[in-house]
Short mmCIF file of C-alpha atoms and ligand atoms in Angstrom, two decimals:
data_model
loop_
_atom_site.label_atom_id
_atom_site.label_comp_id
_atom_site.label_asym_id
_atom_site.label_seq_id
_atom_site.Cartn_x
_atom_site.Cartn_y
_atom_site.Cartn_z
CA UNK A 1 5.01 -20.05 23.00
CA UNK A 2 8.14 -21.55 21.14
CA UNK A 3 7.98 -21.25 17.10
CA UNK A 4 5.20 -18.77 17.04
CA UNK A 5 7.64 -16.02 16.23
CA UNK A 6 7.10 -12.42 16.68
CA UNK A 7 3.86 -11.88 18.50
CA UNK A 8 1.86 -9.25 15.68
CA UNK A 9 0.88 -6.05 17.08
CA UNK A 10 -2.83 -5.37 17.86
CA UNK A 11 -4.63 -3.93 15.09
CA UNK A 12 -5.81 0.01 15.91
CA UNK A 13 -8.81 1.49 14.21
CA UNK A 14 -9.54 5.01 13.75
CA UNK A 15 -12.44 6.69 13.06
CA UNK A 16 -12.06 10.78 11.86
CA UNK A 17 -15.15 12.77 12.07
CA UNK A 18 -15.77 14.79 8.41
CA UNK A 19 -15.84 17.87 11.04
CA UNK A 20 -12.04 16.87 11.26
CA UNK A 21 -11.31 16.50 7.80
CA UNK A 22 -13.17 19.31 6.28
CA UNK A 23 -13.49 22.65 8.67
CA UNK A 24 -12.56 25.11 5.96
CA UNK A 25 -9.87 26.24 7.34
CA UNK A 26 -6.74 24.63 5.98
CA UNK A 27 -7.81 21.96 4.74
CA UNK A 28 -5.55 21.03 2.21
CA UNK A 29 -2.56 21.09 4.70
CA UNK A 30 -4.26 19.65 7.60
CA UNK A 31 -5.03 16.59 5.59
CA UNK A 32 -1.63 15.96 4.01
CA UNK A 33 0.10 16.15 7.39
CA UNK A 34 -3.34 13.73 8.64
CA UNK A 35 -2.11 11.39 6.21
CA UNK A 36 1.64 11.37 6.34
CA UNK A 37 1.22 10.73 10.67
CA UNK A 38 -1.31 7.72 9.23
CA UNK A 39 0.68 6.62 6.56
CA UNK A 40 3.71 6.27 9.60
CA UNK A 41 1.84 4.57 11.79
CA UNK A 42 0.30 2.32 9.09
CA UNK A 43 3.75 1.38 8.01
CA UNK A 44 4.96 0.42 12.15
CA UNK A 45 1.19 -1.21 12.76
CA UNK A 46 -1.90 -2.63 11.30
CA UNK A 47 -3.92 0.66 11.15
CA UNK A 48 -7.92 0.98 9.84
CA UNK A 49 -9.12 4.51 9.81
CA UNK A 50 -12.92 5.58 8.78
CA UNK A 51 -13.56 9.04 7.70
CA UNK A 52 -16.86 11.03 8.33
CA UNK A 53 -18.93 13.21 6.10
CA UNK A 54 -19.38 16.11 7.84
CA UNK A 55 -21.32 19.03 7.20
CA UNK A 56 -21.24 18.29 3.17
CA UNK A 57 -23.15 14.79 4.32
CA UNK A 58 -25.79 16.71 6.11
CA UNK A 59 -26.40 19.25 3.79
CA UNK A 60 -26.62 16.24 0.66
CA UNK A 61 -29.01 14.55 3.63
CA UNK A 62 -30.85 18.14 4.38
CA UNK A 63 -31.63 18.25 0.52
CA UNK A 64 -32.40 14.49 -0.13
CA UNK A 65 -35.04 15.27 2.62
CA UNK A 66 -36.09 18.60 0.96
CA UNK A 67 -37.07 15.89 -2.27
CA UNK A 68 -38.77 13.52 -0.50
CA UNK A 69 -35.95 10.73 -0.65
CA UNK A 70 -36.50 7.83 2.07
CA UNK A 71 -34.26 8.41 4.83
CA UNK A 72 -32.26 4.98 3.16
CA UNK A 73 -31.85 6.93 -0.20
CA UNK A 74 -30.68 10.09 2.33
CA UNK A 75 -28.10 7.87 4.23
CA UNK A 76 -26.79 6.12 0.79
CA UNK A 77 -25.98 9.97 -0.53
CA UNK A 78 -24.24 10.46 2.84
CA UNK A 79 -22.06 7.42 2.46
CA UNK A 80 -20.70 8.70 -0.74
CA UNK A 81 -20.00 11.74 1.08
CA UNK A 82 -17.97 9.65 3.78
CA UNK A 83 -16.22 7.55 0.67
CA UNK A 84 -14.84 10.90 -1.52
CA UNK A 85 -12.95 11.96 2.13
CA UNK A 86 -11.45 8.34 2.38
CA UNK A 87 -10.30 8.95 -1.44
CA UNK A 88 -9.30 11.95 -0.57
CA UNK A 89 -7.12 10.69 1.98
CA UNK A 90 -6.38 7.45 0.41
CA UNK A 91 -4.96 9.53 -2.84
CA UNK A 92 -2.91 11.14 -0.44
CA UNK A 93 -1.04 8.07 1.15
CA UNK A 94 -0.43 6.62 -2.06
CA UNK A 95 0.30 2.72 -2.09
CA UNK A 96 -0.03 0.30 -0.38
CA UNK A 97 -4.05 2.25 0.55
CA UNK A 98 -6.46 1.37 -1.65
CA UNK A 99 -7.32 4.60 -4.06
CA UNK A 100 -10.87 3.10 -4.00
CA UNK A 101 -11.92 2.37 -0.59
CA UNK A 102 -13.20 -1.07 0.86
CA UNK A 103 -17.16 -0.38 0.62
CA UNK A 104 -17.72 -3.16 3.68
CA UNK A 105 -16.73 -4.59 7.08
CA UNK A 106 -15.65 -7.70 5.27
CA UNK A 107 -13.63 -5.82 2.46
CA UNK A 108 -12.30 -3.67 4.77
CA UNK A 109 -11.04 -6.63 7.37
CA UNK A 110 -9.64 -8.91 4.02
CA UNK A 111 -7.88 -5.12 2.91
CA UNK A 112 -5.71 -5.28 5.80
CA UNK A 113 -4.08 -8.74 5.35
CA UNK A 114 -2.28 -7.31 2.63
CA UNK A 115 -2.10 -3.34 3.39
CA UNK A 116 -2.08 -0.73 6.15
CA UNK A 117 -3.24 1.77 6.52
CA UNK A 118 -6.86 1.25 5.30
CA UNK A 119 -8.85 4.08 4.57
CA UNK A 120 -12.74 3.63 3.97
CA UNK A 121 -15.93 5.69 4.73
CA UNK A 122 -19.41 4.50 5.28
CA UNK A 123 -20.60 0.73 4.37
CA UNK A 124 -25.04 0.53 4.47
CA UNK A 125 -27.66 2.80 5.98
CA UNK A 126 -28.77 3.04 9.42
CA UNK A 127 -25.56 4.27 11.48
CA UNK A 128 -22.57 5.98 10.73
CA UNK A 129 -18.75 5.88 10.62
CA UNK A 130 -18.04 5.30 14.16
CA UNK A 131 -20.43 1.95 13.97
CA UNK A 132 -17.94 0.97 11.33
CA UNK A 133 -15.03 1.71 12.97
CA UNK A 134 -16.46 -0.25 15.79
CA UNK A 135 -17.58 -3.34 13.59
CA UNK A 136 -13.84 -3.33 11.90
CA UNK A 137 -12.76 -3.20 15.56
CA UNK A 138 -14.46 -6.20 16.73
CA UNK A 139 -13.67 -8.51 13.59
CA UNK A 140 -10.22 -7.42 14.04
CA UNK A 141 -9.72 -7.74 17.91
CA UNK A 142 -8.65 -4.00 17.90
CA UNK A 143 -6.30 -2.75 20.66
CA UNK A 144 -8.47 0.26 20.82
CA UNK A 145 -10.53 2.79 19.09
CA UNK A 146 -9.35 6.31 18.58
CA UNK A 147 -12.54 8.97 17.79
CA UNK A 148 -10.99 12.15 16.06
CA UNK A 149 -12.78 14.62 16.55
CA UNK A 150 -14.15 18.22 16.86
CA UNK A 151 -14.09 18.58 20.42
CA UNK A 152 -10.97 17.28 23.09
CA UNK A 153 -12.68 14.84 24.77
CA UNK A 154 -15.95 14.00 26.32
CA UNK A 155 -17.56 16.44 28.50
CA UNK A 156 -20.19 16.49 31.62
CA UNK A 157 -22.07 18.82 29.57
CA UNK A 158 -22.14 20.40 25.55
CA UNK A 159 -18.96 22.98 26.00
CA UNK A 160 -20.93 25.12 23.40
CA UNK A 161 -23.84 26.03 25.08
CA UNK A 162 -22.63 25.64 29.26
CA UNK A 163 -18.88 27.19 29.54
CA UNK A 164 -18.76 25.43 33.48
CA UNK A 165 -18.63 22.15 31.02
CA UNK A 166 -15.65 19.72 32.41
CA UNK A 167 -13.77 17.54 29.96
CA UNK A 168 -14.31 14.16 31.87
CA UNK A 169 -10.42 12.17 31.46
CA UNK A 170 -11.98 8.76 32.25
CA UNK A 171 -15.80 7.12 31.57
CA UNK A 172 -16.91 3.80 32.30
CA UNK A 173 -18.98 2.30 29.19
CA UNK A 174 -22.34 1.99 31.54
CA UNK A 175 -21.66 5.92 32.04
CA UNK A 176 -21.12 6.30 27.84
CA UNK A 177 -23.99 4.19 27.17
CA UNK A 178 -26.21 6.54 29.81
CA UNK A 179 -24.81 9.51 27.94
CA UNK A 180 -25.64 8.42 24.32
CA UNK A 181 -28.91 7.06 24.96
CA UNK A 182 -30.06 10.47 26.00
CA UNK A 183 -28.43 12.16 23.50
CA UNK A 184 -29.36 10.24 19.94
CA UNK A 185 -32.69 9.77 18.78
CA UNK A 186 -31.13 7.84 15.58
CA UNK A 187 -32.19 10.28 12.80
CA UNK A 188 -29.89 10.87 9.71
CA UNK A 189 -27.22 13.27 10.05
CA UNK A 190 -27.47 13.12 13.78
CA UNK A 191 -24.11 14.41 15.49
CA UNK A 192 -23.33 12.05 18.98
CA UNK A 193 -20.33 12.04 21.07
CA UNK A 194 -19.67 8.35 19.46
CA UNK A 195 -22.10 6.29 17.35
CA UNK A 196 -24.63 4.59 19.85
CA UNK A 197 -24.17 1.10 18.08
CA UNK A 198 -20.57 1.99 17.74
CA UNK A 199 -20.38 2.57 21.70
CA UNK A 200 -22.73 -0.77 22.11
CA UNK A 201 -20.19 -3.57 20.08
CA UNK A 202 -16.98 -1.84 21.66
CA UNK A 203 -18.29 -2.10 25.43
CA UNK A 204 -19.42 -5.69 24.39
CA UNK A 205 -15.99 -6.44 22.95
CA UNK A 206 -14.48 -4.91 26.17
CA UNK A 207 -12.13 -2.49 23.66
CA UNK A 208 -11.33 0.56 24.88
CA UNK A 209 -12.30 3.88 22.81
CA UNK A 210 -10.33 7.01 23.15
CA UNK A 211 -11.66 10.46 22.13
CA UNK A 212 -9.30 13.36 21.39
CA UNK A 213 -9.23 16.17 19.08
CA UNK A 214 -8.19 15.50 15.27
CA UNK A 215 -6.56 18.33 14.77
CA UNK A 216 -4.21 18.29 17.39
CA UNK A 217 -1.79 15.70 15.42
CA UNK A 218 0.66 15.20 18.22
CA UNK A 219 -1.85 14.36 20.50
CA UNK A 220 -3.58 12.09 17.94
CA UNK A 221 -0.33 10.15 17.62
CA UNK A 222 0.28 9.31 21.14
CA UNK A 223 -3.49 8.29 21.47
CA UNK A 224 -3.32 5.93 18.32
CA UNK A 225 -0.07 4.75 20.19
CA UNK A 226 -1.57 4.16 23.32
CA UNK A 227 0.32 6.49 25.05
CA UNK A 228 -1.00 9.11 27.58
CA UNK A 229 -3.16 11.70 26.02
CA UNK A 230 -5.31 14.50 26.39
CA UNK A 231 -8.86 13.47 25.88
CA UNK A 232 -11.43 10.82 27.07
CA UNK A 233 -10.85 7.22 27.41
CA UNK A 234 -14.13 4.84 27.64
CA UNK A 235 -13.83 1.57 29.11
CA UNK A 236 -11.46 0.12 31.78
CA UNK A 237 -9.47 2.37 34.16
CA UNK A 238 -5.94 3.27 32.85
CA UNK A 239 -3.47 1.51 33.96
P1 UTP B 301 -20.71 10.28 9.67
O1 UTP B 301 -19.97 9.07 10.03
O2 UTP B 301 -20.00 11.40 9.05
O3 UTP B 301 -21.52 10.76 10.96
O4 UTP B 301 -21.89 9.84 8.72
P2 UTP B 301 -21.57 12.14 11.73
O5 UTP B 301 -22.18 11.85 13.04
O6 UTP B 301 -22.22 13.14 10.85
O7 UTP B 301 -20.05 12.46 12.02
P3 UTP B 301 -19.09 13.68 11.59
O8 UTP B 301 -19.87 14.96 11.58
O9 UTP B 301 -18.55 13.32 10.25
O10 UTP B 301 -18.05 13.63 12.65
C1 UTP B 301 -22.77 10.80 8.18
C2 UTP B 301 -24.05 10.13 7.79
O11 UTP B 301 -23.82 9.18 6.74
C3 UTP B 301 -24.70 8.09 6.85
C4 UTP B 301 -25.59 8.40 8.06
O12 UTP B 301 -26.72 9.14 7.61
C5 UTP B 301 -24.70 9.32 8.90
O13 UTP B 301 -25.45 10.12 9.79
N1 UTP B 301 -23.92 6.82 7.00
C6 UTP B 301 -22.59 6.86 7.25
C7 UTP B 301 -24.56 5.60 6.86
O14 UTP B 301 -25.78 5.55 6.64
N2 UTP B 301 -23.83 4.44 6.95
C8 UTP B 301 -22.49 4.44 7.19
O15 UTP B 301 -21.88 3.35 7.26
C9 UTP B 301 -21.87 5.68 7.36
#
């Protein structure tokens, strides 16, 4: 269309589980080379990337229940979890991320008219970081979603317990949907594949989701870049 200039790339929004982030194991490097590959791609694209809580959120949740806290209360100490990891990672990247991050969808989506990457964790109870990652997604009319994660992709089965478990390289979303409903019951702390709401607004929105191993940076990189990668994509066939 004459004198609309260079079309602006599709914003890209990924969500890193706190099993990603926070595994024990080194840490401290993982997440500086995490945020120099985000900071990169933040600088070439607009980028929105949620971080998880982890195992330190569900042991804060584990002892809010232990005191009788309403599962709200347990969910609000898990969100502050999810916000000192996007610090954490914010710190890291330096300017132009916000050292604070946005604490909503909306603060998040007004954040990345003027910045990118932008790092945030959880926003109000009831779901977790992938259902933000999805929200940001669909007020932002994402490219795609990228889930970083603890496992390399989706799988016909949970690889822990059954070994014969195949990675699955494509799902449709009525498949996903299928899966998660079985699998999430909607309780605090609960680990899923991919948020249930989460999955629910991207297969509305029609935006793809891609899940792949976090700490496998390489392969992170080409998935954020919608190259081939190995993993699981959700939603229309590759082309
Ligand atoms: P996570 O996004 O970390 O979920 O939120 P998770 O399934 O445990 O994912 P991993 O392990 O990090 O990959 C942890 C908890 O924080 C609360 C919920 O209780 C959620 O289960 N939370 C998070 C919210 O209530 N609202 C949010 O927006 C985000």
């Amino acid at each position: 269309m004459p004198g609309r200039g260079r079309a602006e790339a599709s914003p890209v929004v990924v969500s890193v589980g706190g099993s990603v982030l926070l595994t024990g194991e080194d840490d401290a490097p993982y997440l500086g080379r995490l945020a120099e590959l985000l900071s990169r791609l933040g600088r070439a694209g607009p980028l929105v990337v949620t971080t998880g809580g982890g195992r330190t959120a569900r042991e804060y949740i584990r002892l809010g229940a232990a005191l009788g806290l309403t599962s709200v209360e347990q969910d609000e100490l898990a969100i502050d979890v999810t916000r000192l990891h996007a610090r954490l990672l914010a710190g890291r990247i330096g300017l132009p991320t916000a050292s604070h991050p946005p604490t909503s969808v909306r603060e998040a989506v007004e954040a990345l008219r003027h910045a990118s990457p932008v790092v945030l964790g959880g926003t109000e109870p009831g779901h977790t970081t992938d259902a933000v990652a999805a929200l940001i997604a669909v007020r932002v009319r994402a490219a795609r979603v990228v889930n970083a994660t603890d496992v390399d992709g989706l799988y016909d089965a949970d690889p822990g317990r059954h070994p014969e478990a195949r990675r699955l390289e494509h799902v449709g979303w009525p498949e996903l949907l299928q899966l998660l409903h079985r699998a999430s019951s909607g309780e605090p702390g609960q680990n899923f594949p991919f948020d249930r709401l989460g999955a629910e607004l991207l297969a509305r929105a029609a935006i793809p989701l891609a899940i792949v191993a976090g700490r496998d940076l390489p392969n992170l990189e080409k998935a954020i870049a919608g190259a081939a990668f190995h993993g699981t994509t959700i939603g229309p066939e590759a082309r």
